[in-house]
PDB file of C-alpha atoms and ligand atoms in Angstrom:
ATOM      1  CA  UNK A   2       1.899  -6.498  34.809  1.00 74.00           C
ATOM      2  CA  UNK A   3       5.105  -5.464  32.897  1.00 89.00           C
ATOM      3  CA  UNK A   4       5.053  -4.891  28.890  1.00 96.00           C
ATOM      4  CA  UNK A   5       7.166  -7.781  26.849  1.00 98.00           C
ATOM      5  CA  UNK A   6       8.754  -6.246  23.490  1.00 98.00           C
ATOM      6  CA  UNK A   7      10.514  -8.729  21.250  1.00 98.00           C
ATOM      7  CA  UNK A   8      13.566  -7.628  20.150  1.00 98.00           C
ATOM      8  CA  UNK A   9      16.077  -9.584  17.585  1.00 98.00           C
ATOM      9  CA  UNK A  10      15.193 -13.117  19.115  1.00 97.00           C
ATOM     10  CA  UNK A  11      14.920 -11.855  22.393  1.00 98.00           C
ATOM     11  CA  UNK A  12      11.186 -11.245  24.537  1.00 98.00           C
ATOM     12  CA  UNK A  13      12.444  -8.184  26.648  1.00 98.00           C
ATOM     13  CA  UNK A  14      10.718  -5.910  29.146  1.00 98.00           C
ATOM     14  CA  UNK A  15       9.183  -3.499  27.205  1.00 98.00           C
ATOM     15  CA  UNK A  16      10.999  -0.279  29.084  1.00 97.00           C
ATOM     16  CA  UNK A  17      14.793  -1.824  28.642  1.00 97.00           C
ATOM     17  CA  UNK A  18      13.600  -2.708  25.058  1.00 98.00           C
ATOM     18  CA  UNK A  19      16.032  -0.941  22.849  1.00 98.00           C
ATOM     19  CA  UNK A  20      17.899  -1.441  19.386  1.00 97.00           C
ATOM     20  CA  UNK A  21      21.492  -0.329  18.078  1.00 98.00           C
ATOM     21  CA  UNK A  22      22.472   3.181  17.177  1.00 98.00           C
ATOM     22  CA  UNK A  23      23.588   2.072  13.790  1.00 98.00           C
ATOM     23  CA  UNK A  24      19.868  -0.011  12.906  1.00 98.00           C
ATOM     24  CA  UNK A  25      18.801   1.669   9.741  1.00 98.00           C
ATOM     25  CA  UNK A  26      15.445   2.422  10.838  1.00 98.00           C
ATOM     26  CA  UNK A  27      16.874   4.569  13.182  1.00 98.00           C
ATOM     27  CA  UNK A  28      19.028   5.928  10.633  1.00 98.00           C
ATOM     28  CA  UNK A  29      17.517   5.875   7.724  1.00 98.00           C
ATOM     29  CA  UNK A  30      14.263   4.974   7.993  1.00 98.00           C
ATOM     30  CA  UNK A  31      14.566   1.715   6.140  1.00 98.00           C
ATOM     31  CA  UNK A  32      12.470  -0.008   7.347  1.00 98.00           C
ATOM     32  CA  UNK A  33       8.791  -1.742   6.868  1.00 99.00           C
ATOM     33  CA  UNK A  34       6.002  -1.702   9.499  1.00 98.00           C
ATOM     34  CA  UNK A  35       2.279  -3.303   9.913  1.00 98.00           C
ATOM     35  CA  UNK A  36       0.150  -2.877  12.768  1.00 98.00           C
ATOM     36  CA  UNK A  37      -2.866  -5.333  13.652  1.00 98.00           C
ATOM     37  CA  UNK A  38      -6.072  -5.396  15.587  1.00 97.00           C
ATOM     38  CA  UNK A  39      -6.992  -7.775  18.399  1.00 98.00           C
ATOM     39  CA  UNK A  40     -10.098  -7.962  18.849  1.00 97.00           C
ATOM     40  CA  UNK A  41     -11.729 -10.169  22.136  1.00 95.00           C
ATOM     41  CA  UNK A  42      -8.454 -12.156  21.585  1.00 96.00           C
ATOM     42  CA  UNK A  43      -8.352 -12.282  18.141  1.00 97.00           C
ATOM     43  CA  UNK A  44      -5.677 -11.130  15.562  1.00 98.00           C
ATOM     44  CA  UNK A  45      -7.890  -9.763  12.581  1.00 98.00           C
ATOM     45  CA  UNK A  46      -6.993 -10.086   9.285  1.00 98.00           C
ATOM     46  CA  UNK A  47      -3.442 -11.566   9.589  1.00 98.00           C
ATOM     47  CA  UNK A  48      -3.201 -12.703   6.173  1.00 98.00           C
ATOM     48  CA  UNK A  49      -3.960  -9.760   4.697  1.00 98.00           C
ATOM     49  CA  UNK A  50      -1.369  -7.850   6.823  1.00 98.00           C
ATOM     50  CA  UNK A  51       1.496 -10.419   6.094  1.00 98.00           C
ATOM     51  CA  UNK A  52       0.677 -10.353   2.197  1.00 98.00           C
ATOM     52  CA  UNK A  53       1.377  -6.420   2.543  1.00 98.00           C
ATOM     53  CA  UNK A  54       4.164  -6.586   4.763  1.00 98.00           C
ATOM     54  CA  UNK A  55       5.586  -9.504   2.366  1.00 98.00           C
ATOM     55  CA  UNK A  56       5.006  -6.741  -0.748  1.00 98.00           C
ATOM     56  CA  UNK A  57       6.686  -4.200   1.411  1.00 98.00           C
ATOM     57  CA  UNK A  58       9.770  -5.959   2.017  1.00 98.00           C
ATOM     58  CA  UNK A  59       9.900  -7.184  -1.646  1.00 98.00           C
ATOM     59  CA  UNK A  60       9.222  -3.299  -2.931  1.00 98.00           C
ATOM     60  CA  UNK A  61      12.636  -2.012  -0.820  1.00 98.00           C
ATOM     61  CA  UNK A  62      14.302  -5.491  -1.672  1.00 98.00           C
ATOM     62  CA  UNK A  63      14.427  -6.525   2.081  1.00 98.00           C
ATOM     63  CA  UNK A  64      14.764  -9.991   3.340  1.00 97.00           C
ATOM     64  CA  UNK A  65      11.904 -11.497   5.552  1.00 97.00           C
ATOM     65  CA  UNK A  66      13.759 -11.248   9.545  1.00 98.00           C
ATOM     66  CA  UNK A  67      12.654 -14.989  10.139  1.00 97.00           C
ATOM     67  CA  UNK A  68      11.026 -17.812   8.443  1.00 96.00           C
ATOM     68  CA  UNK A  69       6.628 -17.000   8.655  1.00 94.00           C
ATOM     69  CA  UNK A  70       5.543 -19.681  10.324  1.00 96.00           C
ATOM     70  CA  UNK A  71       8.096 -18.218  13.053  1.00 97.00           C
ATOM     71  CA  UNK A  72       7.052 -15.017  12.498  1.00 98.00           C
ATOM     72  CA  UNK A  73       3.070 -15.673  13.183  1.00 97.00           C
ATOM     73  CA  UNK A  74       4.612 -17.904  16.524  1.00 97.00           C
ATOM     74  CA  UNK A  75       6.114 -14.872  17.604  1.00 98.00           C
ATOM     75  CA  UNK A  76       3.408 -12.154  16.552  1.00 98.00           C
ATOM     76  CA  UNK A  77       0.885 -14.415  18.730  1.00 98.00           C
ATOM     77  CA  UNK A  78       3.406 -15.063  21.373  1.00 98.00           C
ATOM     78  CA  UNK A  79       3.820 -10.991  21.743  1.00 98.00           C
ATOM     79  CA  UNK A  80       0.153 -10.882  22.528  1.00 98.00           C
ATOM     80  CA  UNK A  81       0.176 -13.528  24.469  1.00 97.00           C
ATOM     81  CA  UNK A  82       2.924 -12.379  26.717  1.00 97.00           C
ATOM     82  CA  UNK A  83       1.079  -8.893  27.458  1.00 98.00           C
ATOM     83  CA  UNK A  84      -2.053 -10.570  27.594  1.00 97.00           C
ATOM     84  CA  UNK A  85      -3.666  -8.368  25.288  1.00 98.00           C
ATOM     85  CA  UNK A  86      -7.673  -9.429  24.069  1.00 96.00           C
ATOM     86  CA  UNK A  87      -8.584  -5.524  22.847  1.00 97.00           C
ATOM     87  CA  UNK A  88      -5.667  -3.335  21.847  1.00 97.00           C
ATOM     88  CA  UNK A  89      -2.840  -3.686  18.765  1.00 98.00           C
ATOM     89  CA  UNK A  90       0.124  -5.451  17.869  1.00 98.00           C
ATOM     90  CA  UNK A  91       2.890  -3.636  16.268  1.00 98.00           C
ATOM     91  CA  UNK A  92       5.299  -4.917  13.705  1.00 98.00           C
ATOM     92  CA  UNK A  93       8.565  -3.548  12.468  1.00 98.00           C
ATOM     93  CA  UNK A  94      11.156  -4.806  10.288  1.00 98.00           C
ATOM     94  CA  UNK A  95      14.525  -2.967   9.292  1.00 98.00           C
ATOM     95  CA  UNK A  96      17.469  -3.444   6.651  1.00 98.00           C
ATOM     96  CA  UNK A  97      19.450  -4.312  10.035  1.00 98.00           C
ATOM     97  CA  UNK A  98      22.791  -3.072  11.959  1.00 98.00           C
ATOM     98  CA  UNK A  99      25.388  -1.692   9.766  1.00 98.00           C
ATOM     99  CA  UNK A 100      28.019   1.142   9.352  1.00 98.00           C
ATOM    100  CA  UNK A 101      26.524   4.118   8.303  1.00 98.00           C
ATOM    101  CA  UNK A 102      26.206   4.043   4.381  1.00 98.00           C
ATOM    102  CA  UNK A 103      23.583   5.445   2.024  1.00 98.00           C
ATOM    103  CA  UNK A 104      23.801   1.718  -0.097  1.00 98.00           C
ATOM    104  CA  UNK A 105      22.348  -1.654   1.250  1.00 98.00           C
ATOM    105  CA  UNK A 106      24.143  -3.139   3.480  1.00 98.00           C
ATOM    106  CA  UNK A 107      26.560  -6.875   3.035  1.00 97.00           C
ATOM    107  CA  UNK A 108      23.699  -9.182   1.764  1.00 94.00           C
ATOM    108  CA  UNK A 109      24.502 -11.161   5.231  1.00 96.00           C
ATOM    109  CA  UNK A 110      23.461  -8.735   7.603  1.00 98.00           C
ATOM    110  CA  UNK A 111      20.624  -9.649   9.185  1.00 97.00           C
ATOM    111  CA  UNK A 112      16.915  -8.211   8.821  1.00 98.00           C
ATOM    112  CA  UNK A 113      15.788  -6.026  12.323  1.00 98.00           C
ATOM    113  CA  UNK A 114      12.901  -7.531  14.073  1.00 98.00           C
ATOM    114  CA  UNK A 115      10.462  -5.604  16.632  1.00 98.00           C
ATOM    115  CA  UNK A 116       7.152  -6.391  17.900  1.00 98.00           C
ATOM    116  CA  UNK A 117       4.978  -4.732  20.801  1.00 98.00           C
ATOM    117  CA  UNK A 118       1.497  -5.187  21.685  1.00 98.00           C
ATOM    118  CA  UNK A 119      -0.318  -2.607  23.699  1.00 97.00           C
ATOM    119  CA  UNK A 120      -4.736  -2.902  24.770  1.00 97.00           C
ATOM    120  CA  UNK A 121      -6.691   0.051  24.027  1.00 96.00           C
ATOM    121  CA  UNK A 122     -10.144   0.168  25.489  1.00 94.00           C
ATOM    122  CA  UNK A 123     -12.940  -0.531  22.785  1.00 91.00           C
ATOM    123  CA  UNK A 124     -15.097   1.630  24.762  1.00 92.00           C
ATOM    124  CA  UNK A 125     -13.535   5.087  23.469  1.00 90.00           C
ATOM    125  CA  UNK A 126     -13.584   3.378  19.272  1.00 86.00           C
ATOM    126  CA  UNK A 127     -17.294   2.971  20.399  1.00 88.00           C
ATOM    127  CA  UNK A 128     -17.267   6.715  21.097  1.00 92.00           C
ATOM    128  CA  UNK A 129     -15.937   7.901  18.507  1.00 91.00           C
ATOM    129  CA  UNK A 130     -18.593   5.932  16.329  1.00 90.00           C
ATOM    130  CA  UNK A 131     -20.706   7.863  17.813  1.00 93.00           C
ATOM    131  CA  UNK A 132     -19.286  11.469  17.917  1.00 96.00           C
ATOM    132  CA  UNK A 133     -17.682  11.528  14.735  1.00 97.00           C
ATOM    133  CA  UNK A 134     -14.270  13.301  14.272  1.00 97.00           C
ATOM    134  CA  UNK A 135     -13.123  16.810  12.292  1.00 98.00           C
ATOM    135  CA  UNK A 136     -10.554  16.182   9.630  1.00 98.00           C
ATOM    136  CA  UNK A 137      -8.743  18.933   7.711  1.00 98.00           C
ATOM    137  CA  UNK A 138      -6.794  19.153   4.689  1.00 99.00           C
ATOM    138  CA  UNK A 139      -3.194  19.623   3.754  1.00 98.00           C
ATOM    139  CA  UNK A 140      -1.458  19.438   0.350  1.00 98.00           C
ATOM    140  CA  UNK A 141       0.248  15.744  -0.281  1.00 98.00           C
ATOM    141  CA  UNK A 142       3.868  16.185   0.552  1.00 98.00           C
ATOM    142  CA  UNK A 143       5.076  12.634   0.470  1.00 98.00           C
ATOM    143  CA  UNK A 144       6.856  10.482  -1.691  1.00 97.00           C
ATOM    144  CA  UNK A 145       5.113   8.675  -4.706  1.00 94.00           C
ATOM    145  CA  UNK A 146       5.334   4.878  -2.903  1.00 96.00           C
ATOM    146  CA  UNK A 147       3.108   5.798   0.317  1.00 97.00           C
ATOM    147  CA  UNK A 148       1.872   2.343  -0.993  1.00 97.00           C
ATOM    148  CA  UNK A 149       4.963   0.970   0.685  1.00 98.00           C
ATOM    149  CA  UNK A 150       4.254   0.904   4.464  1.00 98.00           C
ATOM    150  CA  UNK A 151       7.946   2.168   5.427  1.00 98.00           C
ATOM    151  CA  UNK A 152       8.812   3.571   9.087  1.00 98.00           C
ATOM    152  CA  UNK A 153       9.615   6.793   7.243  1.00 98.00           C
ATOM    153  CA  UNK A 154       6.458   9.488   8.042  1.00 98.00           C
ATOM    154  CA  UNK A 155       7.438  12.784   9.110  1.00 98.00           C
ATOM    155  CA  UNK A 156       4.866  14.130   7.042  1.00 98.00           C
ATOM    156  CA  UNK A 157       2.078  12.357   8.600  1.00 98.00           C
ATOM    157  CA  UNK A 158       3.602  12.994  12.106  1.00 98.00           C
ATOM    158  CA  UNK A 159       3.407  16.565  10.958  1.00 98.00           C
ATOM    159  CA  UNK A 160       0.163  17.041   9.434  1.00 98.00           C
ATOM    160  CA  UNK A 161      -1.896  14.919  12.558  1.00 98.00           C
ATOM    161  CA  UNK A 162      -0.339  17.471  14.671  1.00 98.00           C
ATOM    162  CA  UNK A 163      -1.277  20.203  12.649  1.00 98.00           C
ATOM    163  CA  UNK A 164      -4.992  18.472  13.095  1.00 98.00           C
ATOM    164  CA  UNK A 165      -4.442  17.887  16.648  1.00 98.00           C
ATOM    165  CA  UNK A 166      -3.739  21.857  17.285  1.00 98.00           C
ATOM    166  CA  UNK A 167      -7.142  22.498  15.156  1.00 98.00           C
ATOM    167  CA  UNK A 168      -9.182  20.225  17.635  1.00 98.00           C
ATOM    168  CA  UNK A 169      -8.890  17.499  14.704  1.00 98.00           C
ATOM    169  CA  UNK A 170      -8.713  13.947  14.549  1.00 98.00           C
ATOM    170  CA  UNK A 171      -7.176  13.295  11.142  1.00 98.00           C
ATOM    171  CA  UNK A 172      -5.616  15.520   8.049  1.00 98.00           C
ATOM    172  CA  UNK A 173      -6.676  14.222   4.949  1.00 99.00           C
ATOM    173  CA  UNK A 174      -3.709  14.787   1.972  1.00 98.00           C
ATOM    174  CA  UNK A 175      -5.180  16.348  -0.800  1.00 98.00           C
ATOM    175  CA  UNK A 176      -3.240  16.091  -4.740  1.00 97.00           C
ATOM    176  CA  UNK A 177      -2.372  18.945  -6.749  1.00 97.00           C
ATOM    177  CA  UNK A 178      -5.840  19.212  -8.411  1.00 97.00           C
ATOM    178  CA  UNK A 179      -7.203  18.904  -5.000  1.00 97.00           C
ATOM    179  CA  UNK A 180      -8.543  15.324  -5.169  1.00 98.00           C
ATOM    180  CA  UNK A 181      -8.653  13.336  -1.433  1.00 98.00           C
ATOM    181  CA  UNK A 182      -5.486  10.641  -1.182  1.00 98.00           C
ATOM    182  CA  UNK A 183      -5.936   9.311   2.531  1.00 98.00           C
ATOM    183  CA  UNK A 184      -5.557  10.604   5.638  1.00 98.00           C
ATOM    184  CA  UNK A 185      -2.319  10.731   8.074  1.00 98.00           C
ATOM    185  CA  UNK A 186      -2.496   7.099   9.518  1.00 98.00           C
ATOM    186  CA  UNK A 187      -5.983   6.145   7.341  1.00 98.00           C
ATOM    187  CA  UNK A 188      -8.005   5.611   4.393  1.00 98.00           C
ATOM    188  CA  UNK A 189     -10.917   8.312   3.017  1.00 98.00           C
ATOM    189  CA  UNK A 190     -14.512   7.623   1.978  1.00 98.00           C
ATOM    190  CA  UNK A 191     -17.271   9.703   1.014  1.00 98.00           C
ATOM    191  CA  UNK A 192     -21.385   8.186   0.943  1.00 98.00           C
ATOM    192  CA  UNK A 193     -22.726  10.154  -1.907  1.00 98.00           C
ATOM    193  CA  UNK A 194     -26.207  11.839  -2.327  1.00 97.00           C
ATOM    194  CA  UNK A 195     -27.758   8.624  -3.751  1.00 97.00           C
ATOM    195  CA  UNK A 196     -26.063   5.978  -1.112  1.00 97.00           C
ATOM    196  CA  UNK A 197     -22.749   5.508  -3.407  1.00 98.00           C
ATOM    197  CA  UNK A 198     -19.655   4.484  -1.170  1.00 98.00           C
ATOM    198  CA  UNK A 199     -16.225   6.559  -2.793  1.00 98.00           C
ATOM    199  CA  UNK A 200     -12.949   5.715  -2.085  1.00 98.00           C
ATOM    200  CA  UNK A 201      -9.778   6.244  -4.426  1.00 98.00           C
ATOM    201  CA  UNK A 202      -8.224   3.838  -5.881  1.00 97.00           C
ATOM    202  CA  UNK A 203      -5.500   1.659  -4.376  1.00 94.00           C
ATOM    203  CA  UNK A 204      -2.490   2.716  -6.912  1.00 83.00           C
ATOM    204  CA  UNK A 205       0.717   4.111  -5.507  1.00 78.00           C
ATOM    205  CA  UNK A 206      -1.256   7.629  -4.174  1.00 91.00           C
ATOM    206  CA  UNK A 207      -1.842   6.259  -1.025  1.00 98.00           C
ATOM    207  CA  UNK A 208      -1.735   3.003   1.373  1.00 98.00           C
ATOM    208  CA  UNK A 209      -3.966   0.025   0.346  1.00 97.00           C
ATOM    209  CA  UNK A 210      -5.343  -0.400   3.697  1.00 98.00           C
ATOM    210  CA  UNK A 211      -6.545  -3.547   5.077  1.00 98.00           C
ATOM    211  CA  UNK A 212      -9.476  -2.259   6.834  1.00 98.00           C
ATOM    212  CA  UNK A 213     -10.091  -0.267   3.214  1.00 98.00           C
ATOM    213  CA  UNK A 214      -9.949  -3.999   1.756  1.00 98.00           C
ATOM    214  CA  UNK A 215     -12.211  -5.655   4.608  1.00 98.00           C
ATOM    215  CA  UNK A 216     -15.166  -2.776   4.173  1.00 98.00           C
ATOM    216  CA  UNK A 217     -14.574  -3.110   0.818  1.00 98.00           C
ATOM    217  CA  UNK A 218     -16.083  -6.588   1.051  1.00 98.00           C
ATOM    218  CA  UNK A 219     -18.198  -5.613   3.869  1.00 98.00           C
ATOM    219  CA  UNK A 220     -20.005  -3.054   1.277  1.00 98.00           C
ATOM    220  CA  UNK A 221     -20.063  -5.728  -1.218  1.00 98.00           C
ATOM    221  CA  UNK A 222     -22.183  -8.108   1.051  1.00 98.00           C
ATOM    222  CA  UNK A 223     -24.870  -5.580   2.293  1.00 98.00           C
ATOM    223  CA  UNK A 224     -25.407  -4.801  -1.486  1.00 98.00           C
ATOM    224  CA  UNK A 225     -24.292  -0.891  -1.842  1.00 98.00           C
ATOM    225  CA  UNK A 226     -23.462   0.225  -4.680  1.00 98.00           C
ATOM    226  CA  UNK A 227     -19.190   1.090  -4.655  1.00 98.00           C
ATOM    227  CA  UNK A 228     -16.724   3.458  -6.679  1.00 98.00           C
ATOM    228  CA  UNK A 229     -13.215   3.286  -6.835  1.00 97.00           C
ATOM    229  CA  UNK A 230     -12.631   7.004  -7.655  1.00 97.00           C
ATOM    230  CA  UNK A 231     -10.958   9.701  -6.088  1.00 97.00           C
ATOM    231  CA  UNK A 232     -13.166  12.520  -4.991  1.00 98.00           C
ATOM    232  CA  UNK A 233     -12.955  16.115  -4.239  1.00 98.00           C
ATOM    233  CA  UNK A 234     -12.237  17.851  -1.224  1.00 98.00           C
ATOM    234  CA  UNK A 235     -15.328  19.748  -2.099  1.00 98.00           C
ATOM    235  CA  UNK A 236     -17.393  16.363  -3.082  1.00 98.00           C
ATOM    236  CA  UNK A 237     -16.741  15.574   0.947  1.00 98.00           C
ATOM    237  CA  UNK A 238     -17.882  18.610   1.728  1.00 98.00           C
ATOM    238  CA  UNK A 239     -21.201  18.194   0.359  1.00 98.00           C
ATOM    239  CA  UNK A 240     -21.487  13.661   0.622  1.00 98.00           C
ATOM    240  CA  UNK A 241     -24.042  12.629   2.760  1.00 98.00           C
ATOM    241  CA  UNK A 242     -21.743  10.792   4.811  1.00 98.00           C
ATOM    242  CA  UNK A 243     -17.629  10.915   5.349  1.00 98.00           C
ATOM    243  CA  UNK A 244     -15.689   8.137   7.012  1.00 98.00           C
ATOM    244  CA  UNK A 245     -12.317   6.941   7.546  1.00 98.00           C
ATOM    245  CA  UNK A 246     -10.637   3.170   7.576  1.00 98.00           C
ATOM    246  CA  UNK A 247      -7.827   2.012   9.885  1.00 98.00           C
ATOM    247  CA  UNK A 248      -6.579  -1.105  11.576  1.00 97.00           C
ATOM    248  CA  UNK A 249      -6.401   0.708  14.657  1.00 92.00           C
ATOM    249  CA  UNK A 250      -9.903   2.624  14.879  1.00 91.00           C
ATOM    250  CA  UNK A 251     -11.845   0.661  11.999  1.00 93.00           C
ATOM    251  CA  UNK A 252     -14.775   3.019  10.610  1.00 96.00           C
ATOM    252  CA  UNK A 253     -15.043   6.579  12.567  1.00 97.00           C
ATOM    253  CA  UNK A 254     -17.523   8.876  11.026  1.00 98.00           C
ATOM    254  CA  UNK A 255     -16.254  12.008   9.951  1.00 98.00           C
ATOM    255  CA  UNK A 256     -18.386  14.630  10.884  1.00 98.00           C
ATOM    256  CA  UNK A 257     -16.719  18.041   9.537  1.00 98.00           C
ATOM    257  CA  UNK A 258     -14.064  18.952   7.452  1.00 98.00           C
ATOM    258  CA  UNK A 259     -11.867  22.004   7.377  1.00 98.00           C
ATOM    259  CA  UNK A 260     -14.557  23.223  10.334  1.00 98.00           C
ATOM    260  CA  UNK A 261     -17.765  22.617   7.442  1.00 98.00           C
ATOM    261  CA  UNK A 262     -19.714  20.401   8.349  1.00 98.00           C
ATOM    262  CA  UNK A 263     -20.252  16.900   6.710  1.00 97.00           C
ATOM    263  CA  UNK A 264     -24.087  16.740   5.962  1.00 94.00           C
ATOM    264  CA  UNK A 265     -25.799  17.573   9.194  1.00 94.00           C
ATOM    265  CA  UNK A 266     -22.548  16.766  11.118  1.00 96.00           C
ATOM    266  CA  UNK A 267     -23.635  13.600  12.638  1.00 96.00           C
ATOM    267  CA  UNK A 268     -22.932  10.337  11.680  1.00 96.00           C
ATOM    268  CA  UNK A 269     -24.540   8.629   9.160  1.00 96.00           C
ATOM    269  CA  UNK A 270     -26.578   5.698   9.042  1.00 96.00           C
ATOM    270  CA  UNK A 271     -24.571   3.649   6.111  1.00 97.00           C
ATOM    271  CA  UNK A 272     -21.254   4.384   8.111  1.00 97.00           C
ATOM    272  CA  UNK A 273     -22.785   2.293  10.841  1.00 96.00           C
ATOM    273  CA  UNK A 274     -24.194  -0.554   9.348  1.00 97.00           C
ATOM    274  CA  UNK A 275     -21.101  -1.049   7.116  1.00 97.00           C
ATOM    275  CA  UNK A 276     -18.990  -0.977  10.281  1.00 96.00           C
ATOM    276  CA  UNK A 277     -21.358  -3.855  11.809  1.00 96.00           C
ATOM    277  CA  UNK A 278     -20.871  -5.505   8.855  1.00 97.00           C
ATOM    278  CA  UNK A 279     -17.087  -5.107   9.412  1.00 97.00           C
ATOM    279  CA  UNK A 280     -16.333  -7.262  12.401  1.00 94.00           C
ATOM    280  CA  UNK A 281     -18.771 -10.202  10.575  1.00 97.00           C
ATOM    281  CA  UNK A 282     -16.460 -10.175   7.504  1.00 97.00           C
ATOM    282  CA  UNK A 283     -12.648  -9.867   9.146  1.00 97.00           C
ATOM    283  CA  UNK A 284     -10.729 -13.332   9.622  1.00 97.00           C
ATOM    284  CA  UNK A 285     -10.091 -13.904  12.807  1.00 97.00           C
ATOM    285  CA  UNK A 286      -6.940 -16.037  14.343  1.00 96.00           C
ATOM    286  CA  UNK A 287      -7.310 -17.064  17.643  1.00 94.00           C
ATOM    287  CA  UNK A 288      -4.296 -16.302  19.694  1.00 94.00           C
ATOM    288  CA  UNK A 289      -5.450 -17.827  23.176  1.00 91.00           C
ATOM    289  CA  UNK A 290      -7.141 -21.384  22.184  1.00 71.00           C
TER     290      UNK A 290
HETATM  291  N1  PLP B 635      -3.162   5.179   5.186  1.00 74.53           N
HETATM  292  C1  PLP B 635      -2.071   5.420   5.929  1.00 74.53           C
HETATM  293  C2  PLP B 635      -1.123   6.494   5.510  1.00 74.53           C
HETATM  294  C3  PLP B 635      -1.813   4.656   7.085  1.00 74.53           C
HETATM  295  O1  PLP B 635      -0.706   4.896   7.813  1.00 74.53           O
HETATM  296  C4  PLP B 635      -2.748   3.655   7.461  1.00 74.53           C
HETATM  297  C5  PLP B 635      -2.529   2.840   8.644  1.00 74.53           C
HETATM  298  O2  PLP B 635      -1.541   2.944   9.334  1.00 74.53           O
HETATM  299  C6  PLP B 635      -3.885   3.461   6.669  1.00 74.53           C
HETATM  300  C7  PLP B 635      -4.060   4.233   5.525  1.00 74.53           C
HETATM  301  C8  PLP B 635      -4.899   2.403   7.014  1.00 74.53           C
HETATM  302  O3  PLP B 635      -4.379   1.128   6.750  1.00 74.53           O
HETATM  303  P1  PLP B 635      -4.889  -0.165   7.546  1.00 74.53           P
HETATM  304  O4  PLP B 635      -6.357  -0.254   7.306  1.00 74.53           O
HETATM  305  O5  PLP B 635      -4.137  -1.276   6.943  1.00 74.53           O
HETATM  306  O6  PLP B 635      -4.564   0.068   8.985  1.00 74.53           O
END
């Protein structure tokens, strides 16, 4: 079966999917993204994503592409299309076509609009729950609004390949007084000594996830105690447990960091029932009834 794209109003196949040369995400990087879970058919936690994407496009002043009922018909219609039940659907938006200039474009050009879906195979997020991943550190070398999700991460791209060439799964941007922001593509937590689950807090130092926001009221029903803090790189070192949040992998134990081992470098109990927890608490919008 051949991959659909949508493209500017158009449902292409996905390998003569392509946008103009003068789209400034291409040139710029002005542009907005989201990516969502399926899940056995399932789009999870679409509301949340939109209300972040919507924040996003107000933050850079952007205009929505089309009206949002349209743009769930065509999010669902994406999946649909590719017939994806397990996998991801990816959403970008861009200040549109224009000549090349550093300044926003005529107010009545037109808002880019691309969406792919792609299955992944829950099997290997089940493995991963139950290996655990290395992480390692790298200073924070990004702009001050990572709380913007914007199309614009060459520093991520570089530090998860620097991870990738240590046998690593994730690098975790650490602050000038060598506090934890998040990782590459998702959020950090630490399970303290006496059960505690860390994670900073959601300001502009780093993305406020949607998975972060889901476990945060996973954690909240199962009754464990929660901090909104940022934490150490040495903290993580020595928690009892290490984890990471992201729409596309959900909770994955981390296991070591820098090559130390968390704890006894297996995963941890609370990292498992809180992911459990997880899939009770997402919404859930059915895309094939
Ligand atoms: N932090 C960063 C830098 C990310 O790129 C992502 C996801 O892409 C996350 C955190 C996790 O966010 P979410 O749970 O919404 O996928």
């Amino acid at each position: 079966m051949s991959r659909i794209a949508y493209v500017n109003g158009c449902y292409v196949p996905h390998n003569q999917a392509a946008v103009h040369i003068e789209d400034r995400g291409y040139q710029f990087a002005d542009g907005v993204y989201e990516v969502c879970e399926i899940a056995d058919g399932y789009i999870i936690d679409m509301t949340r994503h939109l209300e972040r994407l919507n924040r996003s496009l107000s933050e850079l002043q952007m205009a929505w592409p089309v009206n949002k009922e349209a743009f769930v018909h065509i999010v669902k219609e994406v999946v649909v299309r590719n017939r994806v039940r397990n996998g991801l659907v990816y959403i970008q938006v861009t200040r549109g076509v224009a000549k090349r200039d550093h300044v926003f474009p005529e107010p009545a050009t037109k808002s880019a609009l691309v969406i792919t879906a792609r299955r992944s195979d829950p099997a290997i997020a089940e493995m991963k729950l139950k290996t655990g991943v290395g992480v390692i550190t790298v200073p924070e070398n990004r702009w001050d609004r990572v709380d913007i999700k914007t199309v614009g991460l060459l520093p991520n791209v570089m530090a998860k390949q620097k991870a990738k060439e240590q046998g690593a799964a994730e690098a975790w941007f650490v602050d000038a007084d060598g506090m934890v922001k998040e990782g590459g593509s998702t959020n950090a937590w630490i399970v303290t000594q006496d059960g505690t689950l860390v994670t900073r807090p959601a300001d502009h130092g780093i993305l406020r996830g949607i998975t972060r926001a889901t476990a945060i009221d996973a954690a909240s029903t199962l009754g464990l105690k929660f901090e909104e803090r940022p934490f150490s790189v040495e903290e993580a070192k020595n928690a009892r447990e290490a984890f990471i949040t992201a729409a596309t992998t959900i909770l994955i134990p981390v296991i070591s960091i820098d090559g130390d081992s968390v704890a006894n470098g297996h995963p941890g109990s609370i990292t498992e029932q809180l992911r459990s927890q997880f899939r009770l608490e997402v919404e859930k919008i059915s895309v094939y009834r």
